[in-house]
Amino acid sequence: MNRGTLVTFFSHSGENYKVGTIDKGNARIIAEMISHILGVPEYEICTENGYPDDYEECSRLAKKEREENSRPKLRFPIPDTSDISSIILVYPNWWGDLPMAVYSLLDAIDTKGMKIYPVCTHEESGLGMTDRMLLQSYPDASIMKGLAIRGTTVQNNVSGVEKMLETYLEDCGFSIR
Ligand SMILES: Cc1cc2nc3c(=O)[nH]c(=O)nc-3n(C[C@H](O)[C@H](O)[C@H](O)COP(=O)(O)O)c2cc1C
């Protein structure tokens, strides 16, 4: 079941909402755990220009990109997804939506028939509109049941998050290592 699965993530380190300044973003920590639990590769969605460490500046840029519905250029080559049937998509909730860079990746790959599992880290709004936005933007893909995890939980309760992920992944039919 795990064959043909790729974990992709977008994550912001630096000053972060409610959890202070962190070296590793919450979505990155979650993606690394999933990759380890399932034994599958990961791909980082990273923009060419990056985002400011400062929370307010990062928020301003994120808001502007969202208002412009922009597709920021990605730093790393688009992964070969010809053998990929399932993507576990890990991202922070940014203004109720996905960070625009996540759309940059999904627009660049063939999502037809692909199963997309949304795993969203947030502080209070859960998945927000992200699962609906995925449904609307990629109608040829199957948007599967999502999971929302608070950033503060990722920072303060690693073993709890691991258990949450294992339960979710097993429910989705993946094999746990
Ligand atoms: C630009 C920006 C917008 C955000 N908007 C929301 C929001 O609308 N709702 C919410 O619950 N959290 C919001 N957050 C908080 C993040 O979703 C949360 O801190 C998340 O865990 C960050 O993940 P990361 O460390 O992988 O980037 C926002 C954070 C940033 C930087």
mmCIF file of C-alpha atoms in Angstrom, residues 112-175:
data_model
loop_
_atom_site.group_PDB
_atom_site.id
_atom_site.type_symbol
_atom_site.label_atom_id
_atom_site.label_comp_id
_atom_site.label_asym_id
_atom_site.label_seq_id
_atom_site.Cartn_x
_atom_site.Cartn_y
_atom_site.Cartn_z
ATOM 1 C CA LYS A 112 -5.396 13.087 -12.475
ATOM 2 C CA GLY A 113 -6.434 9.995 -10.495
ATOM 3 C CA MET A 114 -4.020 10.903 -7.703
ATOM 4 C CA LYS A 115 -5.086 10.429 -4.089
ATOM 5 C CA ILE A 116 -4.205 13.517 -2.043
ATOM 6 C CA TYR A 117 -4.197 13.278 1.768
ATOM 7 C CA PRO A 118 -4.258 16.781 3.329
ATOM 8 C CA VAL A 119 -2.352 17.038 6.622
ATOM 9 C CA CYS A 120 -2.592 20.585 7.914
ATOM 10 C CA THR A 121 -0.846 22.225 10.840
ATOM 11 C CA HIS A 122 -2.608 25.244 12.301
ATOM 12 C CA GLU A 123 -3.183 27.140 15.508
ATOM 13 C CA GLU A 124 -6.938 27.368 15.779
ATOM 14 C CA SER A 125 -8.666 27.053 12.396
ATOM 15 C CA GLY A 126 -7.990 23.374 11.664
ATOM 16 C CA LEU A 127 -8.043 22.542 7.949
ATOM 17 C CA GLY A 128 -9.865 25.843 7.307
ATOM 18 C CA MET A 129 -10.832 25.955 3.640
ATOM 19 C CA THR A 130 -7.839 23.925 2.521
ATOM 20 C CA ASP A 131 -9.612 20.647 1.771
ATOM 21 C CA ARG A 132 -12.368 22.495 -0.113
ATOM 22 C CA MET A 133 -9.791 24.495 -2.054
ATOM 23 C CA LEU A 134 -8.062 21.253 -3.055
ATOM 24 C CA LEU A 135 -11.379 19.741 -4.179
ATOM 25 C CA GLN A 136 -12.197 22.821 -6.207
ATOM 26 C CA SER A 137 -8.727 23.276 -7.723
ATOM 27 C CA TYR A 138 -7.946 19.636 -8.582
ATOM 28 C CA PRO A 139 -11.267 18.009 -9.529
ATOM 29 C CA ASP A 140 -9.501 15.108 -11.293
ATOM 30 C CA ALA A 141 -7.761 14.082 -8.071
ATOM 31 C CA SER A 142 -9.350 12.297 -5.110
ATOM 32 C CA ILE A 143 -9.098 14.493 -2.043
ATOM 33 C CA MET A 144 -9.064 12.110 0.893
ATOM 34 C CA LYS A 145 -9.976 12.611 4.548
ATOM 35 C CA GLY A 146 -7.654 15.192 6.090
ATOM 36 C CA LEU A 147 -5.965 15.607 9.437
ATOM 37 C CA ALA A 148 -5.350 18.853 11.348
ATOM 38 C CA ILE A 149 -2.695 19.172 14.072
ATOM 39 C CA ARG A 150 -1.947 22.256 16.175
ATOM 40 C CA GLY A 151 1.574 23.657 15.887
ATOM 41 C CA THR A 152 1.819 23.938 19.671
ATOM 42 C CA THR A 153 1.080 20.196 19.958
ATOM 43 C CA VAL A 154 3.855 19.442 17.454
ATOM 44 C CA GLN A 155 6.288 21.467 19.567
ATOM 45 C CA ASN A 156 5.181 20.126 22.973
ATOM 46 C CA ASN A 157 3.928 16.565 22.499
ATOM 47 C CA VAL A 158 5.984 14.660 19.935
ATOM 48 C CA SER A 159 4.863 11.187 21.047
ATOM 49 C CA GLY A 160 1.199 12.295 21.001
ATOM 50 C CA VAL A 161 1.623 13.545 17.419
ATOM 51 C CA GLU A 162 3.311 10.296 16.394
ATOM 52 C CA LYS A 163 0.344 8.311 17.741
ATOM 53 C CA MET A 164 -2.116 10.658 16.024
ATOM 54 C CA LEU A 165 -0.291 10.169 12.712
ATOM 55 C CA GLU A 166 -0.106 6.395 13.054
ATOM 56 C CA THR A 167 -3.850 6.193 13.746
ATOM 57 C CA TYR A 168 -4.654 8.474 10.811
ATOM 58 C CA LEU A 169 -2.355 6.639 8.386
ATOM 59 C CA GLU A 170 -3.686 3.230 9.424
ATOM 60 C CA ASP A 171 -7.261 4.485 9.009
ATOM 61 C CA CYS A 172 -6.282 5.592 5.507
ATOM 62 C CA GLY A 173 -5.052 2.060 4.765
ATOM 63 C CA PHE A 174 -1.293 2.637 4.835
ATOM 64 C CA SER A 175 1.075 0.062 6.361
#
